[in-house]
């Protein structure tokens, strides 16, 4: 079990590092590379370097606030049931 957890953790860490490096090169270094350079074939359009994180952030915040709202609604309903008893 512990070996499996270490393998999953290592995989997640390596994936995170690879994605971080890819995004860093894409967003911070590629704007300074000439447009005709063949390296541009490995990266999407630069506008997506902003759009993708914004969409992910909005989706994440929606999930978090929906969860909080559901917990608050359920908690409020439990308080009403206790007062009635």
PDB file of N, CA, C and O in Angstrom:
ATOM      1  N   UNK A   1       0.829  -1.199   0.000  1.00  0.00           N
ATOM      2  CA  UNK A   1       0.000   0.000   0.000  1.00  0.00           C
ATOM      3  C   UNK A   1       0.867   1.254   0.000  1.00  0.00           C
ATOM      4  O   UNK A   1       0.618   2.170  -0.755  1.00  0.00           O
ATOM      5  N   UNK A   2       1.871   1.288   0.854  1.00  0.00           N
ATOM      6  CA  UNK A   2       2.724   2.471   0.937  1.00  0.00           C
ATOM      7  C   UNK A   2       3.509   2.675  -0.353  1.00  0.00           C
ATOM      8  O   UNK A   2       3.722   3.809  -0.783  1.00  0.00           O
ATOM      9  N   UNK A   3       3.914   1.585  -0.990  1.00  0.00           N
ATOM     10  CA  UNK A   3       4.642   1.684  -2.248  1.00  0.00           C
ATOM     11  C   UNK A   3       3.741   2.268  -3.336  1.00  0.00           C
ATOM     12  O   UNK A   3       4.184   3.069  -4.147  1.00  0.00           O
ATOM     13  N   UNK A   4       2.488   1.866  -3.334  1.00  0.00           N
ATOM     14  CA  UNK A   4       1.527   2.386  -4.294  1.00  0.00           C
ATOM     15  C   UNK A   4       1.296   3.882  -4.082  1.00  0.00           C
ATOM     16  O   UNK A   4       1.209   4.642  -5.043  1.00  0.00           O
ATOM     17  N   UNK A   5       1.198   4.293  -2.820  1.00  0.00           N
ATOM     18  CA  UNK A   5       1.012   5.712  -2.511  1.00  0.00           C
ATOM     19  C   UNK A   5       2.206   6.535  -2.970  1.00  0.00           C
ATOM     20  O   UNK A   5       2.048   7.637  -3.490  1.00  0.00           O
ATOM     21  N   UNK A   6       3.401   5.984  -2.783  1.00  0.00           N
ATOM     22  CA  UNK A   6       4.608   6.699  -3.221  1.00  0.00           C
ATOM     23  C   UNK A   6       4.640   6.828  -4.742  1.00  0.00           C
ATOM     24  O   UNK A   6       5.034   7.868  -5.274  1.00  0.00           O
ATOM     25  N   UNK A   7       4.218   5.788  -5.430  1.00  0.00           N
ATOM     26  CA  UNK A   7       4.208   5.828  -6.896  1.00  0.00           C
ATOM     27  C   UNK A   7       3.201   6.861  -7.396  1.00  0.00           C
ATOM     28  O   UNK A   7       3.492   7.630  -8.317  1.00  0.00           O
ATOM     29  N   UNK A   8       2.038   6.892  -6.785  1.00  0.00           N
ATOM     30  CA  UNK A   8       1.018   7.878  -7.172  1.00  0.00           C
ATOM     31  C   UNK A   8       1.515   9.288  -6.874  1.00  0.00           C
ATOM     32  O   UNK A   8       1.371  10.199  -7.692  1.00  0.00           O
ATOM     33  N   UNK A   9       2.113   9.469  -5.709  1.00  0.00           N
ATOM     34  CA  UNK A   9       2.639  10.778  -5.344  1.00  0.00           C
ATOM     35  C   UNK A   9       3.738  11.232  -6.281  1.00  0.00           C
ATOM     36  O   UNK A   9       3.786  12.395  -6.700  1.00  0.00           O
ATOM     37  N   UNK A  10       4.638  10.326  -6.620  1.00  0.00           N
ATOM     38  CA  UNK A  10       5.721  10.669  -7.540  1.00  0.00           C
ATOM     39  C   UNK A  10       5.179  11.017  -8.917  1.00  0.00           C
ATOM     40  O   UNK A  10       5.637  11.973  -9.562  1.00  0.00           O
ATOM     41  N   UNK A  11       4.185  10.266  -9.367  1.00  0.00           N
ATOM     42  CA  UNK A  11       3.574  10.543 -10.665  1.00  0.00           C
ATOM     43  C   UNK A  11       2.901  11.913 -10.673  1.00  0.00           C
ATOM     44  O   UNK A  11       3.055  12.686 -11.623  1.00  0.00           O
ATOM     45  N   UNK A  12       2.161  12.214  -9.619  1.00  0.00           N
ATOM     46  CA  UNK A  12       1.504  13.523  -9.535  1.00  0.00           C
ATOM     47  C   UNK A  12       2.525  14.658  -9.462  1.00  0.00           C
ATOM     48  O   UNK A  12       2.333  15.710 -10.086  1.00  0.00           O
ATOM     49  N   UNK A  13       3.598  14.449  -8.722  1.00  0.00           N
ATOM     50  CA  UNK A  13       4.632  15.476  -8.618  1.00  0.00           C
ATOM     51  C   UNK A  13       5.306  15.719  -9.961  1.00  0.00           C
ATOM     52  O   UNK A  13       5.480  16.870 -10.377  1.00  0.00           O
ATOM     53  N   UNK A  14       5.677  14.654 -10.660  1.00  0.00           N
ATOM     54  CA  UNK A  14       6.321  14.813 -11.959  1.00  0.00           C
ATOM     55  C   UNK A  14       5.384  15.453 -12.977  1.00  0.00           C
ATOM     56  O   UNK A  14       5.806  16.295 -13.775  1.00  0.00           O
ATOM     57  N   UNK A  15       4.109  15.092 -12.935  1.00  0.00           N
ATOM     58  CA  UNK A  15       3.136  15.693 -13.836  1.00  0.00           C
ATOM     59  C   UNK A  15       2.983  17.186 -13.548  1.00  0.00           C
ATOM     60  O   UNK A  15       2.947  18.010 -14.471  1.00  0.00           O
ATOM     61  N   UNK A  16       2.931  17.534 -12.284  1.00  0.00           N
ATOM     62  CA  UNK A  16       2.801  18.951 -11.896  1.00  0.00           C
ATOM     63  C   UNK A  16       4.013  19.756 -12.333  1.00  0.00           C
ATOM     64  O   UNK A  16       3.863  20.865 -12.863  1.00  0.00           O
ATOM     65  N   UNK A  17       5.188  19.207 -12.135  1.00  0.00           N
ATOM     66  CA  UNK A  17       6.415  19.906 -12.533  1.00  0.00           C
ATOM     67  C   UNK A  17       6.463  20.072 -14.052  1.00  0.00           C
ATOM     68  O   UNK A  17       6.806  21.152 -14.556  1.00  0.00           O
ATOM     69  N   UNK A  18       6.096  19.023 -14.788  1.00  0.00           N
ATOM     70  CA  UNK A  18       6.112  19.102 -16.247  1.00  0.00           C
ATOM     71  C   UNK A  18       5.118  20.155 -16.748  1.00  0.00           C
ATOM     72  O   UNK A  18       5.444  20.962 -17.627  1.00  0.00           O
ATOM     73  N   UNK A  19       3.900  20.162 -16.189  1.00  0.00           N
ATOM     74  CA  UNK A  19       2.904  21.163 -16.592  1.00  0.00           C
ATOM     75  C   UNK A  19       3.347  22.576 -16.235  1.00  0.00           C
ATOM     76  O   UNK A  19       3.149  23.522 -17.002  1.00  0.00           O
ATOM     77  N   UNK A  20       3.967  22.733 -15.059  1.00  0.00           N
ATOM     78  CA  UNK A  20       4.457  24.048 -14.651  1.00  0.00           C
ATOM     79  C   UNK A  20       5.540  24.545 -15.602  1.00  0.00           C
ATOM     80  O   UNK A  20       5.527  25.710 -16.019  1.00  0.00           O
ATOM     81  N   UNK A  21       6.474  23.674 -15.946  1.00  0.00           N
ATOM     82  CA  UNK A  21       7.545  24.077 -16.862  1.00  0.00           C
ATOM     83  C   UNK A  21       6.998  24.405 -18.247  1.00  0.00           C
ATOM     84  O   UNK A  21       7.406  25.392 -18.869  1.00  0.00           O
ATOM     85  N   UNK A  22       6.083  23.585 -18.747  1.00  0.00           N
ATOM     86  CA  UNK A  22       5.480  23.839 -20.053  1.00  0.00           C
ATOM     87  C   UNK A  22       4.772  25.191 -20.068  1.00  0.00           C
ATOM     88  O   UNK A  22       4.959  25.996 -20.977  1.00  0.00           O
ATOM     89  N   UNK A  23       3.946  25.437 -19.053  1.00  0.00           N
ATOM     90  CA  UNK A  23       3.210  26.706 -19.004  1.00  0.00           C
ATOM     91  C   UNK A  23       4.158  27.894 -18.848  1.00  0.00           C
ATOM     92  O   UNK A  23       3.960  28.937 -19.465  1.00  0.00           O
ATOM     93  N   UNK A  24       5.191  27.733 -18.022  1.00  0.00           N
ATOM     94  CA  UNK A  24       6.151  28.823 -17.826  1.00  0.00           C
ATOM     95  C   UNK A  24       6.861  29.167 -19.125  1.00  0.00           C
ATOM     96  O   UNK A  24       7.003  30.346 -19.474  1.00  0.00           O
ATOM     97  N   UNK A  25       7.290  28.155 -19.860  1.00  0.00           N
ATOM     98  CA  UNK A  25       7.949  28.409 -21.143  1.00  0.00           C
ATOM     99  C   UNK A  25       6.969  29.050 -22.111  1.00  0.00           C
ATOM    100  O   UNK A  25       7.296  30.016 -22.810  1.00  0.00           O
ATOM    101  N   UNK A  26       5.746  28.527 -22.142  1.00  0.00           N
ATOM    102  CA  UNK A  26       4.730  29.026 -23.060  1.00  0.00           C
ATOM    103  C   UNK A  26       4.366  30.479 -22.776  1.00  0.00           C
ATOM    104  O   UNK A  26       4.289  31.318 -23.674  1.00  0.00           O
ATOM    105  N   UNK A  27       4.155  30.817 -21.518  1.00  0.00           N
ATOM    106  CA  UNK A  27       3.637  32.141 -21.171  1.00  0.00           C
ATOM    107  C   UNK A  27       4.729  33.186 -20.994  1.00  0.00           C
ATOM    108  O   UNK A  27       4.494  34.370 -21.253  1.00  0.00           O
ATOM    109  N   UNK A  28       5.911  32.783 -20.540  1.00  0.00           N
ATOM    110  CA  UNK A  28       6.939  33.773 -20.212  1.00  0.00           C
ATOM    111  C   UNK A  28       8.098  33.848 -21.199  1.00  0.00           C
ATOM    112  O   UNK A  28       8.721  34.902 -21.318  1.00  0.00           O
ATOM    113  N   UNK A  29       8.392  32.761 -21.894  1.00  0.00           N
ATOM    114  CA  UNK A  29       9.561  32.764 -22.776  1.00  0.00           C
ATOM    115  C   UNK A  29       9.161  32.883 -24.245  1.00  0.00           C
ATOM    116  O   UNK A  29       9.795  33.614 -25.012  1.00  0.00           O
ATOM    117  N   UNK A  30       8.097  32.196 -24.654  1.00  0.00           N
ATOM    118  CA  UNK A  30       7.714  32.177 -26.059  1.00  0.00           C
ATOM    119  C   UNK A  30       7.343  33.544 -26.641  1.00  0.00           C
ATOM    120  O   UNK A  30       7.563  33.762 -27.835  1.00  0.00           O
ATOM    121  N   UNK A  31       6.835  34.494 -25.862  1.00  0.00           N
ATOM    122  CA  UNK A  31       6.585  35.809 -26.469  1.00  0.00           C
ATOM    123  C   UNK A  31       7.850  36.500 -26.974  1.00  0.00           C
ATOM    124  O   UNK A  31       7.779  37.368 -27.840  1.00  0.00           O
ATOM    125  N   UNK A  32       9.009  36.099 -26.489  1.00  0.00           N
ATOM    126  CA  UNK A  32      10.259  36.722 -26.898  1.00  0.00           C
ATOM    127  C   UNK A  32      10.951  35.966 -28.031  1.00  0.00           C
ATOM    128  O   UNK A  32      11.993  36.378 -28.510  1.00  0.00           O
ATOM    129  N   UNK A  33      10.373  34.842 -28.471  1.00  0.00           N
ATOM    130  CA  UNK A  33      10.921  34.057 -29.570  1.00  0.00           C
ATOM    131  C   UNK A  33      10.268  34.535 -30.863  1.00  0.00           C
ATOM    132  O   UNK A  33       9.068  34.822 -30.902  1.00  0.00           O
ATOM    133  N   UNK A  34      11.058  34.623 -31.931  1.00  0.00           N
ATOM    134  CA  UNK A  34      10.526  35.088 -33.216  1.00  0.00           C
ATOM    135  C   UNK A  34       9.349  34.234 -33.663  1.00  0.00           C
ATOM    136  O   UNK A  34       9.303  33.019 -33.434  1.00  0.00           O
ATOM    137  N   UNK A  35       8.393  34.867 -34.365  1.00  0.00           N
ATOM    138  CA  UNK A  35       7.176  34.174 -34.788  1.00  0.00           C
ATOM    139  C   UNK A  35       7.451  33.044 -35.776  1.00  0.00           C
ATOM    140  O   UNK A  35       6.721  32.069 -35.817  1.00  0.00           O
ATOM    141  N   UNK A  36       8.480  33.139 -36.559  1.00  0.00           N
ATOM    142  CA  UNK A  36       8.774  32.113 -37.552  1.00  0.00           C
ATOM    143  C   UNK A  36       9.545  30.922 -37.004  1.00  0.00           C
ATOM    144  O   UNK A  36       9.799  29.963 -37.732  1.00  0.00           O
ATOM    145  N   UNK A  37       9.914  30.957 -35.748  1.00  0.00           N
ATOM    146  CA  UNK A  37      10.717  29.874 -35.160  1.00  0.00           C
ATOM    147  C   UNK A  37       9.899  28.585 -35.079  1.00  0.00           C
ATOM    148  O   UNK A  37       8.725  28.602 -34.717  1.00  0.00           O
ATOM    149  N   UNK A  38      10.521  27.437 -35.404  1.00  0.00           N
ATOM    150  CA  UNK A  38       9.777  26.171 -35.378  1.00  0.00           C
ATOM    151  C   UNK A  38       9.310  25.742 -33.988  1.00  0.00           C
ATOM    152  O   UNK A  38       8.431  24.899 -33.852  1.00  0.00           O
ATOM    153  N   UNK A  39       9.843  26.327 -32.945  1.00  0.00           N
ATOM    154  CA  UNK A  39       9.443  25.989 -31.578  1.00  0.00           C
ATOM    155  C   UNK A  39       7.980  26.366 -31.302  1.00  0.00           C
ATOM    156  O   UNK A  39       7.332  25.772 -30.442  1.00  0.00           O
ATOM    157  N   UNK A  40       7.455  27.317 -32.056  1.00  0.00           N
ATOM    158  CA  UNK A  40       6.063  27.751 -31.873  1.00  0.00           C
ATOM    159  C   UNK A  40       5.060  26.648 -32.236  1.00  0.00           C
ATOM    160  O   UNK A  40       3.898  26.722 -31.842  1.00  0.00           O
ATOM    161  N   UNK A  41       5.506  25.631 -32.966  1.00  0.00           N
ATOM    162  CA  UNK A  41       4.601  24.542 -33.338  1.00  0.00           C
ATOM    163  C   UNK A  41       4.179  23.695 -32.136  1.00  0.00           C
ATOM    164  O   UNK A  41       3.179  23.012 -32.172  1.00  0.00           O
ATOM    165  N   UNK A  42       4.957  23.740 -31.058  1.00  0.00           N
ATOM    166  CA  UNK A  42       4.683  22.916 -29.876  1.00  0.00           C
ATOM    167  C   UNK A  42       3.772  23.603 -28.858  1.00  0.00           C
ATOM    168  O   UNK A  42       3.464  23.013 -27.836  1.00  0.00           O
ATOM    169  N   UNK A  43       3.378  24.834 -29.127  1.00  0.00           N
ATOM    170  CA  UNK A  43       2.575  25.599 -28.175  1.00  0.00           C
ATOM    171  C   UNK A  43       1.341  26.167 -28.864  1.00  0.00           C
ATOM    172  O   UNK A  43       1.417  26.599 -30.009  1.00  0.00           O
ATOM    173  N   UNK A  44       0.203  26.206 -28.156  1.00  0.00           N
ATOM    174  CA  UNK A  44      -0.991  26.853 -28.725  1.00  0.00           C
ATOM    175  C   UNK A  44      -0.809  28.369 -28.795  1.00  0.00           C
ATOM    176  O   UNK A  44       0.199  28.920 -28.352  1.00  0.00           O
ATOM    177  N   UNK A  45      -1.818  29.030 -29.324  1.00  0.00           N
ATOM    178  CA  UNK A  45      -1.806  30.486 -29.420  1.00  0.00           C
ATOM    179  C   UNK A  45      -1.643  31.103 -28.029  1.00  0.00           C
ATOM    180  O   UNK A  45      -2.140  30.571 -27.036  1.00  0.00           O
ATOM    181  N   UNK A  46      -0.946  32.218 -27.954  1.00  0.00           N
ATOM    182  CA  UNK A  46      -0.656  32.849 -26.655  1.00  0.00           C
ATOM    183  C   UNK A  46      -1.897  33.311 -25.912  1.00  0.00           C
ATOM    184  O   UNK A  46      -1.891  33.406 -24.691  1.00  0.00           O
ATOM    185  N   UNK A  47      -2.960  33.598 -26.621  1.00  0.00           N
ATOM    186  CA  UNK A  47      -4.176  34.062 -25.938  1.00  0.00           C
ATOM    187  C   UNK A  47      -4.724  32.987 -25.001  1.00  0.00           C
ATOM    188  O   UNK A  47      -5.338  33.302 -23.989  1.00  0.00           O
ATOM    189  N   UNK A  48      -4.487  31.729 -25.331  1.00  0.00           N
ATOM    190  CA  UNK A  48      -4.956  30.643 -24.473  1.00  0.00           C
ATOM    191  C   UNK A  48      -4.154  30.552 -23.175  1.00  0.00           C
ATOM    192  O   UNK A  48      -4.616  29.933 -22.220  1.00  0.00           O
ATOM    193  N   UNK A  49      -2.987  31.159 -23.133  1.00  0.00           N
ATOM    194  CA  UNK A  49      -2.185  31.156 -21.901  1.00  0.00           C
ATOM    195  C   UNK A  49      -2.895  31.927 -20.791  1.00  0.00           C
ATOM    196  O   UNK A  49      -2.616  31.710 -19.609  1.00  0.00           O
ATOM    197  N   UNK A  50      -3.791  32.805 -21.157  1.00  0.00           N
ATOM    198  CA  UNK A  50      -4.585  33.540 -20.167  1.00  0.00           C
ATOM    199  C   UNK A  50      -5.977  32.921 -20.031  1.00  0.00           C
ATOM    200  O   UNK A  50      -6.499  32.769 -18.929  1.00  0.00           O
ATOM    201  N   UNK A  51      -6.570  32.540 -21.134  1.00  0.00           N
ATOM    202  CA  UNK A  51      -7.941  32.026 -21.111  1.00  0.00           C
ATOM    203  C   UNK A  51      -8.075  30.737 -20.317  1.00  0.00           C
ATOM    204  O   UNK A  51      -9.028  30.582 -19.539  1.00  0.00           O
ATOM    205  N   UNK A  52      -7.165  29.803 -20.507  1.00  0.00           N
ATOM    206  CA  UNK A  52      -7.264  28.502 -19.837  1.00  0.00           C
ATOM    207  C   UNK A  52      -7.198  28.650 -18.321  1.00  0.00           C
ATOM    208  O   UNK A  52      -8.059  28.118 -17.608  1.00  0.00           O
ATOM    209  N   UNK A  53      -6.206  29.367 -17.749  1.00  0.00           N
ATOM    210  CA  UNK A  53      -6.196  29.523 -16.288  1.00  0.00           C
ATOM    211  C   UNK A  53      -7.416  30.263 -15.748  1.00  0.00           C
ATOM    212  O   UNK A  53      -7.910  29.933 -14.670  1.00  0.00           O
ATOM    213  N   UNK A  54      -7.920  31.244 -16.484  1.00  0.00           N
ATOM    214  CA  UNK A  54      -9.107  31.980 -16.025  1.00  0.00           C
ATOM    215  C   UNK A  54     -10.315  31.049 -15.978  1.00  0.00           C
ATOM    216  O   UNK A  54     -11.074  31.046 -14.999  1.00  0.00           O
ATOM    217  N   UNK A  55     -10.496  30.232 -17.006  1.00  0.00           N
ATOM    218  CA  UNK A  55     -11.625  29.295 -17.034  1.00  0.00           C
ATOM    219  C   UNK A  55     -11.489  28.272 -15.901  1.00  0.00           C
ATOM    220  O   UNK A  55     -12.465  27.963 -15.207  1.00  0.00           O
ATOM    221  N   UNK A  56     -10.283  27.745 -15.698  1.00  0.00           N
ATOM    222  CA  UNK A  56     -10.064  26.785 -14.609  1.00  0.00           C
ATOM    223  C   UNK A  56     -10.314  27.418 -13.244  1.00  0.00           C
ATOM    224  O   UNK A  56     -10.896  26.784 -12.359  1.00  0.00           O
ATOM    225  N   UNK A  57      -9.898  28.657 -13.071  1.00  0.00           N
ATOM    226  CA  UNK A  57     -10.128  29.355 -11.812  1.00  0.00           C
ATOM    227  C   UNK A  57     -11.619  29.574 -11.569  1.00  0.00           C
ATOM    228  O   UNK A  57     -12.118  29.332 -10.462  1.00  0.00           O
ATOM    229  N   UNK A  58     -12.331  30.014 -12.592  1.00  0.00           N
ATOM    230  CA  UNK A  58     -13.772  30.220 -12.445  1.00  0.00           C
ATOM    231  C   UNK A  58     -14.498  28.904 -12.148  1.00  0.00           C
ATOM    232  O   UNK A  58     -15.389  28.865 -11.300  1.00  0.00           O
ATOM    233  N   UNK A  59     -14.100  27.831 -12.815  1.00  0.00           N
ATOM    234  CA  UNK A  59     -14.713  26.533 -12.557  1.00  0.00           C
ATOM    235  C   UNK A  59     -14.424  26.080 -11.125  1.00  0.00           C
ATOM    236  O   UNK A  59     -15.328  25.618 -10.420  1.00  0.00           O
ATOM    237  N   UNK A  60     -13.176  26.222 -10.690  1.00  0.00           N
ATOM    238  CA  UNK A  60     -12.811  25.828  -9.328  1.00  0.00           C
ATOM    239  C   UNK A  60     -13.565  26.631  -8.276  1.00  0.00           C
ATOM    240  O   UNK A  60     -14.059  26.067  -7.297  1.00  0.00           O
ATOM    241  N   UNK A  61     -13.658  27.931  -8.474  1.00  0.00           N
ATOM    242  CA  UNK A  61     -14.392  28.767  -7.525  1.00  0.00           C
ATOM    243  C   UNK A  61     -15.878  28.418  -7.509  1.00  0.00           C
ATOM    244  O   UNK A  61     -16.507  28.429  -6.453  1.00  0.00           O
ATOM    245  N   UNK A  62     -16.427  28.097  -8.668  1.00  0.00           N
ATOM    246  CA  UNK A  62     -17.831  27.688  -8.724  1.00  0.00           C
ATOM    247  C   UNK A  62     -18.062  26.417  -7.922  1.00  0.00           C
ATOM    248  O   UNK A  62     -19.032  26.313  -7.160  1.00  0.00           O
ATOM    249  N   UNK A  63     -17.163  25.456  -8.062  1.00  0.00           N
ATOM    250  CA  UNK A  63     -17.296  24.203  -7.316  1.00  0.00           C
ATOM    251  C   UNK A  63     -17.183  24.456  -5.813  1.00  0.00           C
ATOM    252  O   UNK A  63     -17.983  23.955  -5.020  1.00  0.00           O
ATOM    253  N   UNK A  64     -16.199  25.259  -5.403  1.00  0.00           N
ATOM    254  CA  UNK A  64     -15.992  25.530  -3.979  1.00  0.00           C
ATOM    255  C   UNK A  64     -17.193  26.256  -3.378  1.00  0.00           C
ATOM    256  O   UNK A  64     -17.707  25.863  -2.321  1.00  0.00           O
ATOM    257  N   UNK A  65     -17.674  27.301  -4.052  1.00  0.00           N
ATOM    258  CA  UNK A  65     -18.785  28.071  -3.499  1.00  0.00           C
ATOM    259  C   UNK A  65     -20.100  27.289  -3.548  1.00  0.00           C
ATOM    260  O   UNK A  65     -20.959  27.468  -2.681  1.00  0.00           O
ATOM    261  N   UNK A  66     -20.259  26.424  -4.535  1.00  0.00           N
ATOM    262  CA  UNK A  66     -21.445  25.562  -4.561  1.00  0.00           C
ATOM    263  C   UNK A  66     -21.417  24.606  -3.378  1.00  0.00           C
ATOM    264  O   UNK A  66     -22.440  24.392  -2.712  1.00  0.00           O
ATOM    265  N   UNK A  67     -20.261  24.024  -3.116  1.00  0.00           N
ATOM    266  CA  UNK A  67     -20.121  23.135  -1.962  1.00  0.00           C
ATOM    267  C   UNK A  67     -20.423  23.875  -0.659  1.00  0.00           C
ATOM    268  O   UNK A  67     -21.168  23.376   0.189  1.00  0.00           O
ATOM    269  N   UNK A  68     -19.869  25.073  -0.501  1.00  0.00           N
ATOM    270  CA  UNK A  68     -20.131  25.856   0.709  1.00  0.00           C
ATOM    271  C   UNK A  68     -21.613  26.198   0.846  1.00  0.00           C
ATOM    272  O   UNK A  68     -22.174  26.140   1.947  1.00  0.00           O
ATOM    273  N   UNK A  69     -22.247  26.552  -0.254  1.00  0.00           N
ATOM    274  CA  UNK A  69     -23.672  26.882  -0.209  1.00  0.00           C
ATOM    275  C   UNK A  69     -24.497  25.670   0.197  1.00  0.00           C
ATOM    276  O   UNK A  69     -25.412  25.782   1.023  1.00  0.00           O
ATOM    277  N   UNK A  70     -24.187  24.514  -0.351  1.00  0.00           N
ATOM    278  CA  UNK A  70     -24.929  23.306   0.006  1.00  0.00           C
ATOM    279  C   UNK A  70     -24.727  22.943   1.473  1.00  0.00           C
ATOM    280  O   UNK A  70     -25.680  22.529   2.155  1.00  0.00           O
ATOM    281  N   UNK A  71     -23.511  23.100   1.987  1.00  0.00           N
ATOM    282  CA  UNK A  71     -23.250  22.818   3.399  1.00  0.00           C
ATOM    283  C   UNK A  71     -24.023  23.791   4.284  1.00  0.00           C
ATOM    284  O   UNK A  71     -24.609  23.396   5.296  1.00  0.00           O
ATOM    285  N   UNK A  72     -24.056  25.063   3.896  1.00  0.00           N
ATOM    286  CA  UNK A  72     -24.774  26.054   4.694  1.00  0.00           C
ATOM    287  C   UNK A  72     -26.279  25.790   4.666  1.00  0.00           C
ATOM    288  O   UNK A  72     -26.958  25.921   5.687  1.00  0.00           O
ATOM    289  N   UNK A  73     -26.814  25.408   3.512  1.00  0.00           N
ATOM    290  CA  UNK A  73     -28.240  25.109   3.421  1.00  0.00           C
ATOM    291  C   UNK A  73     -28.581  23.893   4.270  1.00  0.00           C
ATOM    292  O   UNK A  73     -29.575  23.892   5.005  1.00  0.00           O
ATOM    293  N   UNK A  74     -27.760  22.855   4.184  1.00  0.00           N
ATOM    294  CA  UNK A  74     -27.996  21.652   4.975  1.00  0.00           C
ATOM    295  C   UNK A  74     -27.865  21.947   6.468  1.00  0.00           C
ATOM    296  O   UNK A  74     -28.659  21.465   7.278  1.00  0.00           O
ATOM    297  N   UNK A  75     -26.896  22.778   6.838  1.00  0.00           N
ATOM    298  CA  UNK A  75     -26.701  23.132   8.239  1.00  0.00           C
ATOM    299  C   UNK A  75     -27.888  23.935   8.765  1.00  0.00           C
ATOM    300  O   UNK A  75     -28.348  23.718   9.885  1.00  0.00           O
ATOM    301  N   UNK A  76     -28.401  24.843   7.958  1.00  0.00           N
ATOM    302  CA  UNK A  76     -29.554  25.650   8.355  1.00  0.00           C
ATOM    303  C   UNK A  76     -30.793  24.776   8.528  1.00  0.00           C
ATOM    304  O   UNK A  76     -31.582  24.975   9.447  1.00  0.00           O
ATOM    305  N   UNK A  77     -30.953  23.804   7.654  1.00  0.00           N
ATOM    306  CA  UNK A  77     -32.078  22.888   7.773  1.00  0.00           C
ATOM    307  C   UNK A  77     -31.986  22.037   9.030  1.00  0.00           C
ATOM    308  O   UNK A  77     -32.991  21.757   9.679  1.00  0.00           O
ATOM    309  N   UNK A  78     -30.782  21.637   9.410  1.00  0.00           N
ATOM    310  CA  UNK A  78     -30.591  20.839  10.621  1.00  0.00           C
ATOM    311  C   UNK A  78     -30.908  21.670  11.867  1.00  0.00           C
ATOM    312  O   UNK A  78     -31.480  21.164  12.835  1.00  0.00           O
ATOM    313  N   UNK A  79     -30.575  22.957  11.854  1.00  0.00           N
ATOM    314  CA  UNK A  79     -30.866  23.832  13.003  1.00  0.00           C
ATOM    315  C   UNK A  79     -32.369  24.017  13.169  1.00  0.00           C
ATOM    316  O   UNK A  79     -32.875  24.058  14.278  1.00  0.00           O
ATOM    317  N   UNK A  80     -33.101  24.128  12.045  1.00  0.00           N
ATOM    318  CA  UNK A  80     -34.558  24.298  12.131  1.00  0.00           C
ATOM    319  C   UNK A  80     -35.208  23.052  12.718  1.00  0.00           C
ATOM    320  O   UNK A  80     -36.156  23.133  13.487  1.00  0.00           O
ATOM    321  N   UNK A  81     -34.711  21.889  12.354  1.00  0.00           N
ATOM    322  CA  UNK A  81     -35.269  20.637  12.874  1.00  0.00           C
ATOM    323  C   UNK A  81     -35.014  20.496  14.359  1.00  0.00           C
ATOM    324  O   UNK A  81     -35.823  19.954  15.094  1.00  0.00           O
ATOM    325  N   UNK A  82     -33.852  20.992  14.845  1.00  0.00           N
ATOM    326  CA  UNK A  82     -33.540  20.903  16.280  1.00  0.00           C
ATOM    327  C   UNK A  82     -34.446  21.843  17.067  1.00  0.00           C
ATOM    328  O   UNK A  82     -34.923  21.504  18.139  1.00  0.00           O
ATOM    329  N   UNK A  83     -34.739  23.043  16.555  1.00  0.00           N
ATOM    330  CA  UNK A  83     -35.585  23.995  17.267  1.00  0.00           C
ATOM    331  C   UNK A  83     -37.014  23.507  17.372  1.00  0.00           C
ATOM    332  O   UNK A  83     -37.705  23.785  18.330  1.00  0.00           O
ATOM    333  N   UNK A  84     -37.511  22.811  16.376  1.00  0.00           N
ATOM    334  CA  UNK A  84     -38.884  22.311  16.378  1.00  0.00           C
ATOM    335  C   UNK A  84     -39.076  21.204  17.407  1.00  0.00           C
ATOM    336  O   UNK A  84     -40.153  21.032  17.927  1.00  0.00           O
ATOM    337  N   UNK A  85     -38.034  20.454  17.664  1.00  0.00           N
ATOM    338  CA  UNK A  85     -38.171  19.302  18.575  1.00  0.00           C
ATOM    339  C   UNK A  85     -38.271  19.688  19.992  1.00  0.00           C
ATOM    340  O   UNK A  85     -38.511  20.588  20.578  1.00  0.00           O
TER     341      UNK A  85
END
